[in-house]
XYZ file of N, CA and C in Angstrom:
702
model
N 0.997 36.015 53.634
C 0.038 34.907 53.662
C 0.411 33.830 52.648
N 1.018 34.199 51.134
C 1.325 33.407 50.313
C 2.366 32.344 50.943
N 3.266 32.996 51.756
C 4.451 32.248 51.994
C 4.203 31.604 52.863
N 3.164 31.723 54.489
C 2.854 30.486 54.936
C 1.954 29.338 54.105
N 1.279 29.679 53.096
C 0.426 28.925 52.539
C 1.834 27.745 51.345
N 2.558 28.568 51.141
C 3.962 27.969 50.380
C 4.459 26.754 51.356
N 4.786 27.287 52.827
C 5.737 26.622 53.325
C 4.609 25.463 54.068
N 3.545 25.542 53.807
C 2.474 24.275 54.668
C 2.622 23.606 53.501
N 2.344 23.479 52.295
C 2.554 23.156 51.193
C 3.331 21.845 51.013
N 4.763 22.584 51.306
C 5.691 21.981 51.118
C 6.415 21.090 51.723
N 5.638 21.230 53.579
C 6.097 20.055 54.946
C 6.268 18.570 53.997
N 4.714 17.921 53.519
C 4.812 16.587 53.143
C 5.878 16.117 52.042
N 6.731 17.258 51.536
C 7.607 16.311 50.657
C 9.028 16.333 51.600
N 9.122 16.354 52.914
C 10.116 16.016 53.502
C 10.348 14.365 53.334
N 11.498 14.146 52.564
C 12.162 12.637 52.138
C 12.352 12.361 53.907
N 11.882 11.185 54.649
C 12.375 10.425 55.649
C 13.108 8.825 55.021
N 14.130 9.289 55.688
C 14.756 7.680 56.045
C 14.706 7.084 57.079
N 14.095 6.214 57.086
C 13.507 5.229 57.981
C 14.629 4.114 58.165
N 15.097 3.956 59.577
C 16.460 2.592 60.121
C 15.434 1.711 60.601
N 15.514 0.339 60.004
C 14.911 -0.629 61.119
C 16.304 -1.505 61.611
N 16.337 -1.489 62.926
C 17.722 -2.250 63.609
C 17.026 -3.391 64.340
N 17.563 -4.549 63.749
C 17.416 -5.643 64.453
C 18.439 -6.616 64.837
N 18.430 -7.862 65.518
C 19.117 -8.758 65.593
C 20.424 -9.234 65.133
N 19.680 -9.405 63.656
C 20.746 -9.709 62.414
C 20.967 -8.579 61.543
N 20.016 -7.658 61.100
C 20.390 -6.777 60.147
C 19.846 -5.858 60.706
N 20.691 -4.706 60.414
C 20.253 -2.999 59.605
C 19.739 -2.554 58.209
N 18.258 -2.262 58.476
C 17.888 -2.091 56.973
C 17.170 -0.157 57.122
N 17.424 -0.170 55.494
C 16.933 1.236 55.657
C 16.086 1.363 54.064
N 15.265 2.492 54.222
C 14.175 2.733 52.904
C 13.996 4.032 53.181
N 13.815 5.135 51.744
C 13.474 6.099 52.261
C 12.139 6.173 51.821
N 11.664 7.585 52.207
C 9.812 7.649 51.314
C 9.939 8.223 50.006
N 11.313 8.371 49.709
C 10.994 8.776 48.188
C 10.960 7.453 46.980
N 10.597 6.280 47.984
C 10.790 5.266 47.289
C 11.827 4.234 47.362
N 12.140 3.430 45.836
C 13.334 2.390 45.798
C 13.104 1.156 46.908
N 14.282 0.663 46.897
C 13.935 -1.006 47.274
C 15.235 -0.463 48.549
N 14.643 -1.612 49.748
C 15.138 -1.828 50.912
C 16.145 -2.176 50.665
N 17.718 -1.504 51.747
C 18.772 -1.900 51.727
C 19.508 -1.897 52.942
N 20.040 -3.244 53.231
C 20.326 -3.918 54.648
C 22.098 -4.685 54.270
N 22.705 -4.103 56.107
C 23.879 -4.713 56.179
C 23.448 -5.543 57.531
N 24.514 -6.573 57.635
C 24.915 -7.208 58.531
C 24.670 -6.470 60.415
N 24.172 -6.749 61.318
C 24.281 -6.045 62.543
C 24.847 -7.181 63.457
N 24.180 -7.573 64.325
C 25.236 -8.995 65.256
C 25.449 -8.699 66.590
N 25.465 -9.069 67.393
C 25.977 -9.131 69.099
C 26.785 -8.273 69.299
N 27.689 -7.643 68.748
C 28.439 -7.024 68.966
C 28.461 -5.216 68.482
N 27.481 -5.034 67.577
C 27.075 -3.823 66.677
C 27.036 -2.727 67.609
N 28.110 -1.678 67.475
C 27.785 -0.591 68.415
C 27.162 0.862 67.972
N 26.516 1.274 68.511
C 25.837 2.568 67.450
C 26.534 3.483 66.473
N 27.622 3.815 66.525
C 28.761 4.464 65.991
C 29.013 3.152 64.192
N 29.211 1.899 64.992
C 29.040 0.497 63.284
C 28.011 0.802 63.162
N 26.787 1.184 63.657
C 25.401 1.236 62.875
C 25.296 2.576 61.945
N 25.561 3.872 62.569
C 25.800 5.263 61.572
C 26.596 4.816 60.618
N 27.826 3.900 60.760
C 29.143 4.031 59.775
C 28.400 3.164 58.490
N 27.569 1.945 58.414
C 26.616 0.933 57.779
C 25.721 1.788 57.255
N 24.924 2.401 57.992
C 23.627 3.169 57.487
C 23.753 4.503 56.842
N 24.857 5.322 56.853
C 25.606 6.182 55.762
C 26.325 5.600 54.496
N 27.194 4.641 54.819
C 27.109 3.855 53.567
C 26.016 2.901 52.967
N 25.197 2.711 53.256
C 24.171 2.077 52.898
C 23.306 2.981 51.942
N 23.298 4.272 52.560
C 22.149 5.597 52.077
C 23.378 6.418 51.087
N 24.639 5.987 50.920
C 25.155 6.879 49.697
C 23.963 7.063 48.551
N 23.730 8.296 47.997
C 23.422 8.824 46.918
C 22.005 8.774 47.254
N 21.702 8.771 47.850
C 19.731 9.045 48.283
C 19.901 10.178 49.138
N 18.642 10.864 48.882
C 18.868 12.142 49.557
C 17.766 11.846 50.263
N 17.432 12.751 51.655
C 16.817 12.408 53.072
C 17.207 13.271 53.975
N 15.854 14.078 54.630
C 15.846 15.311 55.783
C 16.032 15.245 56.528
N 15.172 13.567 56.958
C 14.675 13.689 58.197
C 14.645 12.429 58.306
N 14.971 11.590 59.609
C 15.661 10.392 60.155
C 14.723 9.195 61.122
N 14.183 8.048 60.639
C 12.862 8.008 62.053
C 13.753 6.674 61.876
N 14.437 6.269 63.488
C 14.898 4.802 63.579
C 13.795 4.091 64.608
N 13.939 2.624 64.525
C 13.064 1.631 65.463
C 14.200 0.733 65.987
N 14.721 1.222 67.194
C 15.869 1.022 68.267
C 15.499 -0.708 68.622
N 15.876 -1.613 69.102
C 15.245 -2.850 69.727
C 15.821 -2.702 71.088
N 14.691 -2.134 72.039
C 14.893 -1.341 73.452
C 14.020 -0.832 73.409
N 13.922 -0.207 75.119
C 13.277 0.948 75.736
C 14.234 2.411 74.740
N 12.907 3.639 74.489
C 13.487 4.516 74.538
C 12.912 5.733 75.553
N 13.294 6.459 75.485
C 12.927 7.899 76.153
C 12.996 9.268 76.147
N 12.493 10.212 75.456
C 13.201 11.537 75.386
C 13.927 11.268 74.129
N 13.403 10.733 73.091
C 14.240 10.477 71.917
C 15.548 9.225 71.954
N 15.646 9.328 72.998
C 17.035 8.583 73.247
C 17.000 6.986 74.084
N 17.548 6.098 73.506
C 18.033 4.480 73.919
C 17.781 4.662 75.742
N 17.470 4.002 76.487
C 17.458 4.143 77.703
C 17.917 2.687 78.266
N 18.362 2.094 77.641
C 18.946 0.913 77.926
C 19.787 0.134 76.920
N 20.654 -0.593 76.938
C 21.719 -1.445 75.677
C 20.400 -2.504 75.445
N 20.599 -3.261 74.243
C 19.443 -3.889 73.466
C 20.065 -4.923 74.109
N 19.460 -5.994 74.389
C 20.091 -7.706 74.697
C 20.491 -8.316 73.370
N 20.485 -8.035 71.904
C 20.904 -8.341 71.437
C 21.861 -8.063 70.351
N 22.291 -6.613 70.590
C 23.150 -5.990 70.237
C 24.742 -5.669 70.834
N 25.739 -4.951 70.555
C 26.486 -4.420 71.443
C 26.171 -3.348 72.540
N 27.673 -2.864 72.821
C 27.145 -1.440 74.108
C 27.478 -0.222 73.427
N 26.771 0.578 74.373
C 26.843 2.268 73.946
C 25.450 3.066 73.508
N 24.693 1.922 73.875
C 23.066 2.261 72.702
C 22.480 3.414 73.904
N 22.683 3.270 75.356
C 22.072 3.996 76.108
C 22.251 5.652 75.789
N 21.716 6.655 75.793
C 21.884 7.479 75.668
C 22.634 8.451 74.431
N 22.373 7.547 73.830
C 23.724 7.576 72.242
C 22.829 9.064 71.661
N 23.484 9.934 71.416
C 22.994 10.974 70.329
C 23.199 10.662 68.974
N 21.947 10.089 68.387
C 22.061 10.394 66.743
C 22.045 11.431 66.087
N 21.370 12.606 66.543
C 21.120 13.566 65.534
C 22.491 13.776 65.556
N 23.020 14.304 66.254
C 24.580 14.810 66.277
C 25.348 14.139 65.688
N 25.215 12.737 65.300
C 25.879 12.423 64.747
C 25.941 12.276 63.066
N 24.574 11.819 62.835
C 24.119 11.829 61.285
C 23.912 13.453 61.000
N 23.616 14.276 61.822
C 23.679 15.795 61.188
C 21.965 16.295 60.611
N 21.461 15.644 61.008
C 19.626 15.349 60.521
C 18.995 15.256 61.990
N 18.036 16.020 61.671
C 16.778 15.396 62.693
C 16.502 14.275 62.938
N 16.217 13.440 64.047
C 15.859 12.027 64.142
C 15.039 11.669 65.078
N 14.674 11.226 64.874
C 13.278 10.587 65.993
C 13.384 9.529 66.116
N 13.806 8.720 67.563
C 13.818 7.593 67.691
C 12.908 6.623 68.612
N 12.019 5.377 68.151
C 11.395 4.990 68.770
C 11.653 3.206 69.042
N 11.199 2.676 69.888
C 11.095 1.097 69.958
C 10.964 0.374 68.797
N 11.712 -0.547 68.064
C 10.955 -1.336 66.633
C 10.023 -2.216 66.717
N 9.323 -2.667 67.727
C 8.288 -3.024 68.002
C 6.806 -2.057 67.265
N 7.392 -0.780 68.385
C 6.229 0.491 68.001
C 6.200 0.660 66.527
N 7.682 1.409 66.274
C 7.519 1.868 64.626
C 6.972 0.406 63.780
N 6.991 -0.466 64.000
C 5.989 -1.725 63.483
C 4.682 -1.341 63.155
N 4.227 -1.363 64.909
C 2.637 -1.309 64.722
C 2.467 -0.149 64.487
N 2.778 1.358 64.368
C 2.311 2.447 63.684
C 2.161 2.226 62.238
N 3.089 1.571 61.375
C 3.039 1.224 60.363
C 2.075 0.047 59.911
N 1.235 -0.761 60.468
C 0.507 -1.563 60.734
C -1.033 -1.492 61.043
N -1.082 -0.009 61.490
C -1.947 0.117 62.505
C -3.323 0.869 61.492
N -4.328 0.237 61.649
C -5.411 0.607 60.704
C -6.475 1.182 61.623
N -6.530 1.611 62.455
C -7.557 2.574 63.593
C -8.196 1.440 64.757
N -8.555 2.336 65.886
C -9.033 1.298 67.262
C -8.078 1.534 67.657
N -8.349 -0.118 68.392
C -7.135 -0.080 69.158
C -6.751 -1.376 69.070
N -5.422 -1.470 68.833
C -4.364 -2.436 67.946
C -3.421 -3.001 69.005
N -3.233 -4.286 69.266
C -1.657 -4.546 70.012
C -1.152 -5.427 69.093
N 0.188 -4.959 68.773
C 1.207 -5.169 68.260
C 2.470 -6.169 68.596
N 2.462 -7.478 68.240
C 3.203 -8.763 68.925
C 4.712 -9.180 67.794
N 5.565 -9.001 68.084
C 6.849 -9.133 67.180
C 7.404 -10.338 67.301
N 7.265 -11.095 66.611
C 8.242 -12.863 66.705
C 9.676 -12.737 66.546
N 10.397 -12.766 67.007
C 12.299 -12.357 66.154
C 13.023 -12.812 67.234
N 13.981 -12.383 67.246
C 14.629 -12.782 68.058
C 14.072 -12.513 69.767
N 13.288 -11.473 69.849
C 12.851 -11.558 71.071
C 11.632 -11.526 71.013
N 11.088 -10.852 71.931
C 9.686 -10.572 71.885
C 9.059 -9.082 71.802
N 8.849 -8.344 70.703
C 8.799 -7.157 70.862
C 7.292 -6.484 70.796
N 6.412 -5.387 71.472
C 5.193 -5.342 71.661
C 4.434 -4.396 72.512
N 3.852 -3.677 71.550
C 3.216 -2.021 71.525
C 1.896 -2.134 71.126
N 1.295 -0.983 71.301
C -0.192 -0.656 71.313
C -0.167 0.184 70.670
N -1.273 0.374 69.843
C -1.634 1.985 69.219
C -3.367 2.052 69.581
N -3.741 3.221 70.310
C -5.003 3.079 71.083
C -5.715 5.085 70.091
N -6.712 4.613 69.207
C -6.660 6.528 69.009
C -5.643 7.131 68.570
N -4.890 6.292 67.673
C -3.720 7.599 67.325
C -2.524 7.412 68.330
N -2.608 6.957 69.514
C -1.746 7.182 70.243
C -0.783 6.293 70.987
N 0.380 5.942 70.076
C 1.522 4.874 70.472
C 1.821 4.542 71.750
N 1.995 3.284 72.246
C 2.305 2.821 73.280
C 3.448 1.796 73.117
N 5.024 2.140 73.485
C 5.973 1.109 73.621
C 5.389 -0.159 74.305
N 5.560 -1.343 74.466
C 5.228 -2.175 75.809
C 6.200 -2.902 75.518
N 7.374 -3.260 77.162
C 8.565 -3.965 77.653
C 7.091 -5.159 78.350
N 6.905 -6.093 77.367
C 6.102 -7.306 77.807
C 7.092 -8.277 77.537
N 8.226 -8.360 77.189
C 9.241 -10.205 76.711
C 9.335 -10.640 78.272
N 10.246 -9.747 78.969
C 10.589 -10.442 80.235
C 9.562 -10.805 81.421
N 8.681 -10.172 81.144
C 7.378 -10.994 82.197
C 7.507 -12.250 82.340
N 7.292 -12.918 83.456
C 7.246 -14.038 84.007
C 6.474 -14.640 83.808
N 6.367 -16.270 82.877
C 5.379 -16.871 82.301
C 5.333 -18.094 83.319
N 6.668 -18.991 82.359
C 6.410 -20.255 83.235
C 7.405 -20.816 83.716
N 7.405 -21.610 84.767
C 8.613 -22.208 85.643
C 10.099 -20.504 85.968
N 9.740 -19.641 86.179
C 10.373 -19.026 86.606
C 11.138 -18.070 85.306
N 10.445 -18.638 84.092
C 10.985 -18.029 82.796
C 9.787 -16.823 82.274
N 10.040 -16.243 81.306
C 9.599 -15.318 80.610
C 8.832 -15.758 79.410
N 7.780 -14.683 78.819
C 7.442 -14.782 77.430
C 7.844 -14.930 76.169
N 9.385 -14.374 76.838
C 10.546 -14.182 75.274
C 11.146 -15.650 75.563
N 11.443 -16.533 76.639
C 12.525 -17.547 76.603
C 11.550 -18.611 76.210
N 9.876 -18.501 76.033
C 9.041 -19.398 75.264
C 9.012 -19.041 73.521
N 8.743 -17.514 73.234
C 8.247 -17.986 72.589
C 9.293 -17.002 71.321
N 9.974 -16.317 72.130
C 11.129 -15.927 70.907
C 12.240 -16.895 69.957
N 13.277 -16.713 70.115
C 14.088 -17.556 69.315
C 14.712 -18.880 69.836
N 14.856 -18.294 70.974
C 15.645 -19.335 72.014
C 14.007 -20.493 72.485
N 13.117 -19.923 72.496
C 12.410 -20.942 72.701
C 11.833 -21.680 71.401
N 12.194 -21.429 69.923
C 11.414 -21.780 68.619
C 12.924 -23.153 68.937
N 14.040 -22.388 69.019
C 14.969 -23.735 69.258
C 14.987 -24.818 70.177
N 14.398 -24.499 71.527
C 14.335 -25.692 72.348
C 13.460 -26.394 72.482
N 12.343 -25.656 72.047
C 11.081 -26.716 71.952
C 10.660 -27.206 70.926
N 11.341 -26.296 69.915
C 10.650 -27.152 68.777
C 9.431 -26.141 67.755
N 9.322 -26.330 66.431
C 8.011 -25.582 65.900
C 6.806 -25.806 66.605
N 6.546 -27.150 66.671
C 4.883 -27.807 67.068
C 4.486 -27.107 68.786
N 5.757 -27.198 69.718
C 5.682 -26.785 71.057
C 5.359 -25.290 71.015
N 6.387 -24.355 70.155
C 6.343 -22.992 70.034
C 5.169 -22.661 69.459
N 4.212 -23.122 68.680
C 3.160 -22.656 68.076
C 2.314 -22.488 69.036
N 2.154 -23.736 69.997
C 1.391 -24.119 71.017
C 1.707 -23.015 72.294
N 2.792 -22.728 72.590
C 3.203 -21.325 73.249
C 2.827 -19.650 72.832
N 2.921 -19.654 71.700
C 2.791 -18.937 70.970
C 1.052 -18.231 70.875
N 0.513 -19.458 70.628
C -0.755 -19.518 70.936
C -1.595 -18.567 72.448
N -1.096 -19.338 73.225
C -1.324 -19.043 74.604
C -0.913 -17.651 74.863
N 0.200 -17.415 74.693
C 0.778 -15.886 75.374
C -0.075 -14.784 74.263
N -0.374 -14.912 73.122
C -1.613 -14.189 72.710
C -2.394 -14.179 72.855
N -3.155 -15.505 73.242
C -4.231 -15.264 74.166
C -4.360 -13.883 75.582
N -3.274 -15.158 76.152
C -3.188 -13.941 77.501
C -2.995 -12.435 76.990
N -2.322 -12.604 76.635
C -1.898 -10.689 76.273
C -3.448 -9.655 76.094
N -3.950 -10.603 75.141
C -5.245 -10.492 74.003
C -6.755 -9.836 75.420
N -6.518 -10.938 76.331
C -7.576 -10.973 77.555
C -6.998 -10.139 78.480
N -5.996 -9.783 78.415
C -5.250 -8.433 79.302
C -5.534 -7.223 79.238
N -5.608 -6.838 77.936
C -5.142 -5.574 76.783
C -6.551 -4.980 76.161
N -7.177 -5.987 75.822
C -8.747 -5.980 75.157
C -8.219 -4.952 73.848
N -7.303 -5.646 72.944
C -7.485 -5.179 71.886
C -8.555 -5.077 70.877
N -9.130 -4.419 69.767
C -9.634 -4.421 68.855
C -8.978 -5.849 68.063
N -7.771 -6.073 67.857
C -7.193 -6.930 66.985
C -5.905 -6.773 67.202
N -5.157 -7.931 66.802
C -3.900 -8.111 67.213
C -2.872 -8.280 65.826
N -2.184 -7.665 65.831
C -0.971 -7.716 64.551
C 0.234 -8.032 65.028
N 0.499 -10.050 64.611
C 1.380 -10.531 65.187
C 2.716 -10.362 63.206
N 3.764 -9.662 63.848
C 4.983 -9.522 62.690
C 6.223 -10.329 63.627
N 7.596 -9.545 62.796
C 7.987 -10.255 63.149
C 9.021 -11.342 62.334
N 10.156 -11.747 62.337
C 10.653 -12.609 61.190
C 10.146 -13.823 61.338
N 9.723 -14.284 62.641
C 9.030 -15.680 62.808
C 7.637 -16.319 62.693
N 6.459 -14.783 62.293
C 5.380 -15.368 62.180
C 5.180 -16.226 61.201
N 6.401 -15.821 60.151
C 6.018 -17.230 58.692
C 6.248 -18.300 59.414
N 6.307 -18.870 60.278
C 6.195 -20.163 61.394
C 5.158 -20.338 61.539
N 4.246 -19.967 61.505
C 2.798 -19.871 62.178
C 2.299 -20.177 60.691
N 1.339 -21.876 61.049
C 0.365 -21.745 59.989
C -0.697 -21.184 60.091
N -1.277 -21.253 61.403
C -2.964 -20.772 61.513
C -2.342 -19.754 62.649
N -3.394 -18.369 62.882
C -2.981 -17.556 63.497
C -4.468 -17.515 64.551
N -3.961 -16.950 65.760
C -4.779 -16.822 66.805
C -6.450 -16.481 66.764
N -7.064 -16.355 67.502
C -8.485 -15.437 66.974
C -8.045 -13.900 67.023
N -8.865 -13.229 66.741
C -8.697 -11.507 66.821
C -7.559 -11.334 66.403
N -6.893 -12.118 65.674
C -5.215 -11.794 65.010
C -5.060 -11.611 63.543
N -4.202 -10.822 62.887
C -3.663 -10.845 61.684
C -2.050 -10.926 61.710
N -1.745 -10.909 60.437
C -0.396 -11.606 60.207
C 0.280 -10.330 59.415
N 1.278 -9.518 60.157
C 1.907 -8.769 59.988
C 2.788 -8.963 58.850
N 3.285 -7.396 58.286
C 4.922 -7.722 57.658
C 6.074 -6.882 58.682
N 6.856 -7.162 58.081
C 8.092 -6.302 58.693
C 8.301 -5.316 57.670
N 7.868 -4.858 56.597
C 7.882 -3.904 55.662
C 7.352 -2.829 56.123
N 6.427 -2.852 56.829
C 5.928 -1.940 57.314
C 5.857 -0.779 58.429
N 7.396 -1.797 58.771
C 8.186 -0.880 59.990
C 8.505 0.485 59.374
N 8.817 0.204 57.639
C 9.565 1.572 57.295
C 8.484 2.487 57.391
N 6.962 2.442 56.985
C 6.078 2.797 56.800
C 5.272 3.448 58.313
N 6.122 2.467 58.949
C 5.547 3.896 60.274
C 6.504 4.314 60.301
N 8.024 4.329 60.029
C 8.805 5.532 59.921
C 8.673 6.997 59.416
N 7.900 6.580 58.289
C 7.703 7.636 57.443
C 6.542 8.209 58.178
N 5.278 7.353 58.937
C 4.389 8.506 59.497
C 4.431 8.972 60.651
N 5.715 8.661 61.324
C 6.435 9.559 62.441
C 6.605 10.749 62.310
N 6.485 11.481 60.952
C 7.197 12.878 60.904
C 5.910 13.175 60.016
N 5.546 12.533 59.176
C 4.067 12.416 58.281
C 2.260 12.841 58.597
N 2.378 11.935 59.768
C 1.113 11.542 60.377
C 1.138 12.662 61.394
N 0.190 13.560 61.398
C 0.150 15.089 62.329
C -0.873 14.227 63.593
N -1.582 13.461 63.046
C -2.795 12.877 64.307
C -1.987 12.114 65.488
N -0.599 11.735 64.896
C 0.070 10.473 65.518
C 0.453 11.032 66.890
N 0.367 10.545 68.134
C 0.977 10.945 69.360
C 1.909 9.845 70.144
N 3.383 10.046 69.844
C 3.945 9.134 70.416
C 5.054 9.813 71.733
């Protein structure tokens, strides 16, 4: 009896390292603390440059257990599609096997709003290079592939209001886009409240109704309650 009471004990000091993969960078934090540390990623980044970056990145920190936020669909732990803004190979890629650790991999959208997510029910809106955007309803994570939906003139949500559209239209146009597709989402979804992150919400002076203003820090922070959080169902 002592020794299950030992080994329940001892689950919460499992060190997670938490990957957030995006666009431009690979950053990583573990829960035993210290300050965020990020390399270069790019159009071309194939999962194999991301292990080779994120092992050298994590020299001399020690870490059990592995929670990444993929920019994609995942499934069954695993990439189920190449990211649009990454290189190839992401589909089906085995990490554990490769880093030698347990890993749990989810959407960086999601691991966002888990890390974000303060009870109800939450949708989760990512400004960056694309459009990234999940639910947490009760505890219980929801990926959502909402960028490529069909908005206007035959285009999508992401070609308004992600990167490619902050460049063609402009700040004043994109805010005004920006605006709207949270709305809609907002009257779709019937969130409790909306947590718009993201590298582009510092664009945004005034934020929607039913909205707050995310960090991206907090991606690591649902990393850590991926393996942490026993209520969490993803």
């Amino acid at each position: 009896m002592a020794k299950a009471v030992k080994q329940a004990a001892a689950g919460p000091e499992q060190i997670v390292l938490a990957i957030d993969i995006g666009g431009s960078h690979v950053k990583i934090l573990t829960s035993a603390g210290g300050t965020e540390r990020r390399d270069d990623s790019g159009p071309d980044l194939t999962p194999q440059q991301m292990i080779d970056k994120v092992k050298k990145l994590a020299e001399g920190l020690p870490y059990d257990v592995i929670s990444m936020g993929y920019p994609g669909p995942v499934r069954h732990n695993k990439p189920v599609l190449d990211p649009m803004n990454l290189g190839k190979g992401w589909a089906g890629f085995d990490f554990a096997a490769q880093f030698g650790k347990p890993v749990k991999v989810v959407n960086d959208a999601l691991m966002q709003a888990i890390g974000s997510y303060e009870g109800g029910r939450m949708l989760f809106l990512g400004l960056g290079t694309g459009l990234g955007a999940a639910m947490v309803f009760d505890n219980v994570g929801q990926p959502m592939e909402l960028a490529h939906l069909p908005y206007r003139k035959g285009r999508s949500f992401e070609d308004y209001v992600g990167e490619r559209g902050l460049e063609k239209h402009g700040k004043k146009k994109w805010r005004k886009y920006v605006f709207d597709v949270v709305n809609r989402l907002r009257a779709a979804l019937q969130p409790d409240y909306v947590i718009i992150g993201g590298g582009n919400v510092d664009k945004l002076d005034e934020l929607p109704a039913e909205s707050r203003r995310g960090d991206n820090t907090r991606a690591f922070e649902g990393g850590f309650r991926l393996w942490r959080d026993k209520a969490l169902i993803v």
